[in-house]
PDB file of C-alpha atoms and ligand atoms in Angstrom:
ATOM      1  CA  MET A   1       0.000   0.000   0.000  1.00 94.00           C
ATOM      2  CA  ILE A   2       1.074   3.590  -0.676  1.00 96.00           C
ATOM      3  CA  ASP A   3      -0.066   6.536   1.433  1.00 97.00           C
ATOM      4  CA  ILE A   4      -1.386   9.382  -0.741  1.00 98.00           C
ATOM      5  CA  ALA A   5      -1.606  12.791   0.974  1.00 97.00           C
ATOM      6  CA  ALA A   6      -5.365  13.406   1.181  1.00 98.00           C
ATOM      7  CA  THR A   7      -8.216  14.891   3.203  1.00 98.00           C
ATOM      8  CA  PRO A   8      -9.152  14.008   5.942  1.00 98.00           C
ATOM      9  CA  PHE A   9      -6.104  11.698   6.342  1.00 98.00           C
ATOM     10  CA  PRO A  10      -3.759   9.753   4.019  1.00 98.00           C
ATOM     11  CA  TYR A  11      -5.478   7.512   1.444  1.00 98.00           C
ATOM     12  CA  PRO A  12      -4.187   3.908   1.392  1.00 97.00           C
ATOM     13  CA  PHE A  13      -3.602   3.357  -2.337  1.00 97.00           C
ATOM     14  CA  ALA A  14      -3.466  -0.274  -3.493  1.00 97.00           C
ATOM     15  CA  PRO A  15      -1.272  -0.588  -6.657  1.00 97.00           C
ATOM     16  CA  GLY A  16      -2.902  -2.826  -9.261  1.00 97.00           C
ATOM     17  CA  LYS A  17      -6.151  -3.035  -7.285  1.00 98.00           C
ATOM     18  CA  THR A  18      -7.227   0.577  -7.825  1.00 98.00           C
ATOM     19  CA  ALA A  19      -9.317   1.463 -10.869  1.00 99.00           C
ATOM     20  CA  LEU A  20      -9.425   4.986 -12.292  1.00 99.00           C
ATOM     21  CA  VAL A  21     -13.084   5.971 -12.783  1.00 99.00           C
ATOM     22  CA  ILE A  22     -13.926   8.722 -15.286  1.00 99.00           C
ATOM     23  CA  ILE A  23     -17.567   9.729 -14.951  1.00 99.00           C
ATOM     24  CA  ASP A  24     -19.551  11.020 -17.936  1.00 99.00           C
ATOM     25  CA  MET A  25     -16.901  13.117 -19.753  1.00 99.00           C
ATOM     26  CA  GLN A  26     -19.306  13.229 -22.693  1.00 98.00           C
ATOM     27  CA  ARG A  27     -19.894  15.879 -25.298  1.00 98.00           C
ATOM     28  CA  ASP A  28     -23.470  16.106 -23.944  1.00 98.00           C
ATOM     29  CA  PHE A  29     -22.135  17.613 -20.695  1.00 98.00           C
ATOM     30  CA  VAL A  30     -19.088  19.637 -21.768  1.00 98.00           C
ATOM     31  CA  GLU A  31     -20.028  21.025 -25.203  1.00 98.00           C
ATOM     32  CA  PRO A  32     -22.692  23.570 -26.207  1.00 97.00           C
ATOM     33  CA  GLY A  33     -25.967  22.146 -27.559  1.00 95.00           C
ATOM     34  CA  GLY A  34     -26.020  19.052 -25.338  1.00 97.00           C
ATOM     35  CA  PHE A  35     -27.907  17.843 -22.280  1.00 97.00           C
ATOM     36  CA  GLY A  36     -25.992  20.000 -19.784  1.00 98.00           C
ATOM     37  CA  ALA A  37     -26.647  23.145 -21.787  1.00 97.00           C
ATOM     38  CA  SER A  38     -30.337  22.188 -22.218  1.00 97.00           C
ATOM     39  CA  LEU A  39     -30.677  22.438 -18.444  1.00 97.00           C
ATOM     40  CA  GLY A  40     -29.471  26.052 -18.556  1.00 97.00           C
ATOM     41  CA  ASN A  41     -25.860  25.436 -17.523  1.00 98.00           C
ATOM     42  CA  ASP A  42     -22.600  27.120 -18.590  1.00 98.00           C
ATOM     43  CA  VAL A  43     -20.693  24.101 -19.914  1.00 98.00           C
ATOM     44  CA  THR A  44     -17.340  25.936 -19.952  1.00 98.00           C
ATOM     45  CA  LEU A  45     -17.233  25.586 -16.147  1.00 98.00           C
ATOM     46  CA  LEU A  46     -16.388  21.894 -16.617  1.00 98.00           C
ATOM     47  CA  HIS A  47     -13.395  22.324 -18.935  1.00 98.00           C
ATOM     48  CA  THR A  48     -10.657  22.725 -16.278  1.00 98.00           C
ATOM     49  CA  ALA A  49     -11.083  19.066 -15.254  1.00 99.00           C
ATOM     50  CA  ILE A  50     -10.008  17.733 -18.670  1.00 99.00           C
ATOM     51  CA  GLY A  51      -6.236  18.279 -18.266  1.00 99.00           C
ATOM     52  CA  PRO A  52      -5.926  16.646 -14.813  1.00 99.00           C
ATOM     53  CA  ILE A  53      -8.068  13.677 -15.936  1.00 99.00           C
ATOM     54  CA  ALA A  54      -5.827  13.226 -18.999  1.00 99.00           C
ATOM     55  CA  SER A  55      -2.732  13.181 -16.744  1.00 98.00           C
ATOM     56  CA  LEU A  56      -4.232  10.538 -14.455  1.00 98.00           C
ATOM     57  CA  LEU A  57      -5.392   8.486 -17.447  1.00 99.00           C
ATOM     58  CA  ALA A  58      -1.850   8.507 -18.864  1.00 98.00           C
ATOM     59  CA  ALA A  59      -0.469   7.365 -15.500  1.00 98.00           C
ATOM     60  CA  TRP A  60      -2.940   4.464 -15.296  1.00 98.00           C
ATOM     61  CA  ARG A  61      -2.306   3.425 -18.906  1.00 98.00           C
ATOM     62  CA  ALA A  62       1.464   3.496 -18.402  1.00 98.00           C
ATOM     63  CA  ARG A  63       1.065   0.983 -15.554  1.00 98.00           C
ATOM     64  CA  GLY A  64      -1.574  -1.198 -17.252  1.00 98.00           C
ATOM     65  CA  TRP A  65      -4.099  -0.595 -14.463  1.00 98.00           C
ATOM     66  CA  ALA A  66      -7.889  -0.787 -14.820  1.00 98.00           C
ATOM     67  CA  VAL A  67      -9.769   2.214 -16.200  1.00 99.00           C
ATOM     68  CA  VAL A  68     -13.567   2.661 -16.135  1.00 99.00           C
ATOM     69  CA  HIS A  69     -15.291   5.202 -18.403  1.00 99.00           C
ATOM     70  CA  THR A  70     -19.001   5.871 -17.874  1.00 99.00           C
ATOM     71  CA  ARG A  71     -21.608   7.433 -20.147  1.00 99.00           C
ATOM     72  CA  GLU A  72     -25.016   8.585 -18.925  1.00 98.00           C
ATOM     73  CA  SER A  73     -27.204   7.335 -21.744  1.00 98.00           C
ATOM     74  CA  HIS A  74     -30.446   5.661 -22.725  1.00 98.00           C
ATOM     75  CA  GLN A  75     -31.747   3.217 -25.288  1.00 98.00           C
ATOM     76  CA  ALA A  76     -33.192   4.757 -28.461  1.00 98.00           C
ATOM     77  CA  ASP A  77     -36.751   3.748 -27.481  1.00 98.00           C
ATOM     78  CA  LEU A  78     -36.275   5.353 -24.026  1.00 98.00           C
ATOM     79  CA  SER A  79     -37.404   2.110 -22.364  1.00 98.00           C
ATOM     80  CA  ASP A  80     -34.693   2.560 -19.714  1.00 98.00           C
ATOM     81  CA  CYS A  81     -35.521   6.232 -19.055  1.00 98.00           C
ATOM     82  CA  PRO A  82     -38.228   6.636 -16.419  1.00 98.00           C
ATOM     83  CA  PRO A  83     -40.777   9.391 -17.130  1.00 97.00           C
ATOM     84  CA  ALA A  84     -39.831  10.833 -13.727  1.00 97.00           C
ATOM     85  CA  LYS A  85     -36.395  11.588 -15.199  1.00 97.00           C
ATOM     86  CA  ARG A  86     -37.431  12.653 -18.701  1.00 98.00           C
ATOM     87  CA  LEU A  87     -40.364  14.888 -17.803  1.00 97.00           C
ATOM     88  CA  ARG A  88     -38.990  16.738 -14.780  1.00 96.00           C
ATOM     89  CA  GLY A  89     -38.351  20.468 -14.997  1.00 96.00           C
ATOM     90  CA  SER A  90     -38.412  22.757 -18.030  1.00 95.00           C
ATOM     91  CA  PRO A  91     -35.264  22.104 -20.105  1.00 96.00           C
ATOM     92  CA  THR A  92     -34.968  23.625 -23.579  1.00 95.00           C
ATOM     93  CA  LEU A  93     -34.760  20.018 -24.876  1.00 96.00           C
ATOM     94  CA  ARG A  94     -35.713  16.774 -23.124  1.00 98.00           C
ATOM     95  CA  ILE A  95     -33.797  13.475 -23.136  1.00 98.00           C
ATOM     96  CA  GLY A  96     -34.333  11.844 -26.535  1.00 98.00           C
ATOM     97  CA  GLU A  97     -35.143  15.078 -28.387  1.00 98.00           C
ATOM     98  CA  PRO A  98     -32.879  16.146 -31.287  1.00 97.00           C
ATOM     99  CA  GLY A  99     -30.203  18.761 -30.635  1.00 96.00           C
ATOM    100  CA  THR A 100     -27.119  19.914 -32.522  1.00 97.00           C
ATOM    101  CA  MET A 101     -25.255  16.721 -31.479  1.00 98.00           C
ATOM    102  CA  GLY A 102     -28.110  14.293 -32.129  1.00 98.00           C
ATOM    103  CA  ARG A 103     -30.772  13.045 -29.723  1.00 98.00           C
ATOM    104  CA  LEU A 104     -29.901  14.033 -26.154  1.00 98.00           C
ATOM    105  CA  LEU A 105     -28.352  11.224 -24.041  1.00 98.00           C
ATOM    106  CA  ILE A 106     -29.264   8.493 -26.551  1.00 98.00           C
ATOM    107  CA  ARG A 107     -26.662   5.750 -27.078  1.00 98.00           C
ATOM    108  CA  GLY A 108     -24.800   6.001 -30.355  1.00 98.00           C
ATOM    109  CA  GLU A 109     -25.614   9.671 -30.933  1.00 98.00           C
ATOM    110  CA  PRO A 110     -22.636  12.042 -31.344  1.00 98.00           C
ATOM    111  CA  GLY A 111     -23.387  13.935 -28.119  1.00 98.00           C
ATOM    112  CA  THR A 112     -23.294  10.810 -25.988  1.00 98.00           C
ATOM    113  CA  SER A 113     -19.690  10.008 -26.934  1.00 98.00           C
ATOM    114  CA  ILE A 114     -16.766  10.694 -24.630  1.00 98.00           C
ATOM    115  CA  ILE A 115     -14.771  13.791 -25.631  1.00 98.00           C
ATOM    116  CA  PRO A 116     -11.812  12.998 -27.952  1.00 98.00           C
ATOM    117  CA  ALA A 117      -9.184  14.107 -25.375  1.00 98.00           C
ATOM    118  CA  LEU A 118     -10.304  11.285 -23.050  1.00 99.00           C
ATOM    119  CA  ALA A 119     -11.506   8.690 -25.572  1.00 98.00           C
ATOM    120  CA  PRO A 120     -11.423   5.107 -24.252  1.00 98.00           C
ATOM    121  CA  GLN A 121      -8.822   2.674 -25.559  1.00 98.00           C
ATOM    122  CA  ALA A 122      -9.258  -1.046 -26.262  1.00 98.00           C
ATOM    123  CA  GLY A 123      -9.299  -3.066 -23.049  1.00 97.00           C
ATOM    124  CA  GLU A 124     -10.762  -0.284 -20.884  1.00 98.00           C
ATOM    125  CA  ILE A 125     -14.203  -0.741 -19.327  1.00 98.00           C
ATOM    126  CA  VAL A 126     -16.925   1.458 -20.837  1.00 98.00           C
ATOM    127  CA  ILE A 127     -20.239   1.541 -18.962  1.00 98.00           C
ATOM    128  CA  ASP A 128     -23.514   2.919 -20.332  1.00 98.00           C
ATOM    129  CA  LYS A 129     -25.598   3.859 -17.305  1.00 98.00           C
ATOM    130  CA  PRO A 130     -29.251   4.926 -17.326  1.00 98.00           C
ATOM    131  CA  GLY A 131     -29.000   6.465 -13.866  1.00 98.00           C
ATOM    132  CA  LYS A 132     -26.783   8.986 -12.174  1.00 98.00           C
ATOM    133  CA  GLY A 133     -24.932   6.237 -10.269  1.00 98.00           C
ATOM    134  CA  MET A 134     -22.583   3.850 -12.101  1.00 99.00           C
ATOM    135  CA  PHE A 135     -23.738   0.655 -10.363  1.00 98.00           C
ATOM    136  CA  TRP A 136     -27.486   0.908 -11.055  1.00 98.00           C
ATOM    137  CA  ALA A 137     -28.452  -1.486 -13.890  1.00 98.00           C
ATOM    138  CA  THR A 138     -24.884  -1.830 -15.239  1.00 98.00           C
ATOM    139  CA  GLY A 139     -23.315  -5.017 -13.814  1.00 98.00           C
ATOM    140  CA  LEU A 140     -20.161  -3.028 -12.996  1.00 98.00           C
ATOM    141  CA  HIS A 141     -19.676  -4.383  -9.466  1.00 98.00           C
ATOM    142  CA  GLU A 142     -19.326  -7.937 -10.759  1.00 98.00           C
ATOM    143  CA  ARG A 143     -16.795  -6.855 -13.407  1.00 98.00           C
ATOM    144  CA  LEU A 144     -14.690  -4.989 -10.821  1.00 98.00           C
ATOM    145  CA  GLN A 145     -14.841  -7.927  -8.428  1.00 98.00           C
ATOM    146  CA  ALA A 146     -13.656 -10.272 -11.179  1.00 98.00           C
ATOM    147  CA  LEU A 147     -10.620  -8.012 -11.638  1.00 98.00           C
ATOM    148  CA  GLY A 148      -9.861  -7.935  -7.905  1.00 98.00           C
ATOM    149  CA  ILE A 149     -10.471  -4.179  -7.650  1.00 98.00           C
ATOM    150  CA  THR A 150     -10.840  -2.927  -4.061  1.00 98.00           C
ATOM    151  CA  HIS A 151     -10.092   0.811  -4.462  1.00 98.00           C
ATOM    152  CA  LEU A 152     -11.545   3.452  -6.814  1.00 99.00           C
ATOM    153  CA  VAL A 153     -10.118   6.861  -7.760  1.00 99.00           C
ATOM    154  CA  PHE A 154     -12.945   9.087  -9.029  1.00 99.00           C
ATOM    155  CA  THR A 155     -12.834  11.864 -11.634  1.00 99.00           C
ATOM    156  CA  GLY A 156     -15.368  13.398 -14.040  1.00 99.00           C
ATOM    157  CA  VAL A 157     -18.590  15.361 -14.001  1.00 99.00           C
ATOM    158  CA  THR A 158     -20.592  16.608 -12.322  1.00 98.00           C
ATOM    159  CA  THR A 159     -19.194  16.463  -8.813  1.00 99.00           C
ATOM    160  CA  GLU A 160     -22.414  16.539  -6.820  1.00 98.00           C
ATOM    161  CA  VAL A 161     -24.610  14.603  -9.264  1.00 98.00           C
ATOM    162  CA  CYS A 162     -23.151  11.576 -11.092  1.00 98.00           C
ATOM    163  CA  VAL A 163     -19.744  11.568  -9.391  1.00 99.00           C
ATOM    164  CA  GLN A 164     -21.076  11.808  -5.856  1.00 98.00           C
ATOM    165  CA  THR A 165     -23.907   9.333  -6.514  1.00 98.00           C
ATOM    166  CA  SER A 166     -21.429   6.809  -7.968  1.00 99.00           C
ATOM    167  CA  MET A 167     -18.975   7.308  -5.108  1.00 99.00           C
ATOM    168  CA  ARG A 168     -21.708   6.738  -2.516  1.00 98.00           C
ATOM    169  CA  GLU A 169     -22.846   3.591  -4.328  1.00 98.00           C
ATOM    170  CA  ALA A 170     -19.210   2.395  -4.372  1.00 99.00           C
ATOM    171  CA  ASN A 171     -18.698   3.148  -0.676  1.00 98.00           C
ATOM    172  CA  ASP A 172     -21.738   1.039   0.204  1.00 98.00           C
ATOM    173  CA  ARG A 173     -20.280  -1.833  -1.857  1.00 98.00           C
ATOM    174  CA  GLY A 174     -17.060  -1.787   0.158  1.00 98.00           C
ATOM    175  CA  TYR A 175     -14.642   0.120  -2.084  1.00 99.00           C
ATOM    176  CA  ASP A 176     -12.173   2.644  -0.619  1.00 98.00           C
ATOM    177  CA  CYS A 177     -12.832   5.754  -2.711  1.00 99.00           C
ATOM    178  CA  LEU A 178     -10.767   8.864  -3.450  1.00 99.00           C
ATOM    179  CA  LEU A 179     -12.168  11.865  -5.352  1.00 99.00           C
ATOM    180  CA  VAL A 180      -9.572  13.933  -7.255  1.00 99.00           C
ATOM    181  CA  GLU A 181     -10.298  17.591  -6.545  1.00 99.00           C
ATOM    182  CA  ASP A 182      -9.075  19.218  -9.780  1.00 99.00           C
ATOM    183  CA  ALA A 183     -10.238  16.294 -11.968  1.00 99.00           C
ATOM    184  CA  THR A 184     -13.919  16.841 -11.161  1.00 99.00           C
ATOM    185  CA  GLU A 185     -16.136  19.841 -11.837  1.00 98.00           C
ATOM    186  CA  SER A 186     -19.653  21.111 -11.348  1.00 98.00           C
ATOM    187  CA  TYR A 187     -21.850  23.709 -13.020  1.00 98.00           C
ATOM    188  CA  PHE A 188     -22.165  25.091  -9.458  1.00 98.00           C
ATOM    189  CA  PRO A 189     -18.808  25.808  -7.720  1.00 98.00           C
ATOM    190  CA  GLU A 190     -20.507  25.996  -4.325  1.00 98.00           C
ATOM    191  CA  PHE A 191     -22.004  22.507  -4.809  1.00 98.00           C
ATOM    192  CA  LYS A 192     -18.570  21.103  -5.712  1.00 98.00           C
ATOM    193  CA  ALA A 193     -17.095  22.571  -2.524  1.00 98.00           C
ATOM    194  CA  ALA A 194     -19.965  21.211  -0.431  1.00 98.00           C
ATOM    195  CA  ALA A 195     -19.702  17.741  -1.998  1.00 98.00           C
ATOM    196  CA  LEU A 196     -15.971  17.546  -1.260  1.00 98.00           C
ATOM    197  CA  ALA A 197     -16.571  18.644   2.327  1.00 98.00           C
ATOM    198  CA  MET A 198     -19.424  16.205   3.034  1.00 98.00           C
ATOM    199  CA  ILE A 199     -17.576  13.238   1.488  1.00 98.00           C
ATOM    200  CA  ALA A 200     -14.554  13.630   3.780  1.00 98.00           C
ATOM    201  CA  ALA A 201     -16.428  14.719   6.929  1.00 98.00           C
ATOM    202  CA  GLN A 202     -16.971  12.433   9.909  1.00 98.00           C
ATOM    203  CA  GLY A 203     -13.712  10.549   9.369  1.00 98.00           C
ATOM    204  CA  ALA A 204     -14.088   9.998   5.589  1.00 98.00           C
ATOM    205  CA  ILE A 205     -17.701   8.826   5.907  1.00 98.00           C
ATOM    206  CA  VAL A 206     -17.895   8.439   2.094  1.00 98.00           C
ATOM    207  CA  GLY A 207     -14.201   8.686   1.213  1.00 98.00           C
ATOM    208  CA  TRP A 208     -11.164  10.887   0.672  1.00 99.00           C
ATOM    209  CA  HIS A 209     -10.261  13.771  -1.635  1.00 99.00           C
ATOM    210  CA  ALA A 210      -6.877  14.949  -2.892  1.00 99.00           C
ATOM    211  CA  PRO A 211      -5.428  17.022  -5.761  1.00 98.00           C
ATOM    212  CA  SER A 212      -4.146  15.178  -8.838  1.00 99.00           C
ATOM    213  CA  GLY A 213      -0.600  16.301  -7.996  1.00 98.00           C
ATOM    214  CA  ALA A 214      -0.725  14.341  -4.746  1.00 98.00           C
ATOM    215  CA  VAL A 215      -1.945  11.216  -6.563  1.00 98.00           C
ATOM    216  CA  LEU A 216       0.699  11.481  -9.297  1.00 98.00           C
ATOM    217  CA  SER A 217       3.565  12.118  -6.877  1.00 97.00           C
ATOM    218  CA  GLY A 218       2.386   9.220  -4.724  1.00 97.00           C
ATOM    219  CA  LEU A 219       2.615   6.984  -7.803  1.00 96.00           C
ATOM    220  CA  ALA A 220       5.953   8.311  -9.014  1.00 93.00           C
ATOM    221  CA  ASN A 221       7.930   5.279  -7.854  1.00 84.00           C
ATOM    222  CA  VAL A 222       5.305   2.614  -8.602  1.00 91.00           C
TER     223      VAL A 222
HETATM  224  N1  TIU B 301     -27.036  17.901 -14.352  1.00 80.70           N
HETATM  225  C1  TIU B 301     -25.902  17.512 -13.804  1.00 80.70           C
HETATM  226  O1  TIU B 301     -25.237  18.262 -13.087  1.00 80.70           O
HETATM  227  N2  TIU B 301     -25.436  16.263 -14.043  1.00 80.70           N
HETATM  228  C2  TIU B 301     -26.075  15.243 -14.682  1.00 80.70           C
HETATM  229  O2  TIU B 301     -27.237  15.311 -15.057  1.00 80.70           O
HETATM  230  N3  TIU B 301     -25.349  14.120 -14.932  1.00 80.70           N
HETATM  231  C3  TIU B 301     -24.023  13.938 -14.495  1.00 80.70           C
HETATM  232  O3  TIU B 301     -23.607  14.476 -13.485  1.00 80.70           O
HETATM  233  N4  TIU B 301     -23.236  13.180 -15.259  1.00 80.70           N
END
């Protein structure tokens, strides 16, 4: 085990048993005309996370460690999209309606793809998830167990929605989870700060958080 400098105390990193998780770095969330923009958000707020995620991804690939990419997405007939999700609120476009990058959050449409800077490579796990959390209706837990994964390092968007939901699901399944501070972003800076604080409170009740620099320097000799 390697101790990574983290909040609220050092994170016990397990080399070879720690998957890098990249949540929903899709065009639909980070580019204009997609799902995130349809909800009234400024998508440029998410762009600062791309560089740190790319650095972590390169570090994992160099060591041959497991990488998980997720995509929030639905089947073309919307059979896996509950009306409670599709009909809530007053977005400019709803899930499944056509935008400038195809039908919003529908599998196979251009907007649902992961941005080119972080595109998955052969051998990496790619999960299409109908919910905010990455374990709901995906079979991911079984795949991680088969690989002997016990620890998860989280990145991606948005911090307090799909990242936090996935991290809470993972914590309940027994994984030790670290959220990388500069490799996650929110449309609401105050929500990102609150999510980081509540995750690490009460003795890491959900998990740890640390900057990408601390993770990369902790791995320097591994
Ligand atoms: N709206 C928002 O902040 N996020 C989502 O709907 N999905 C994810 O976080 N991926």
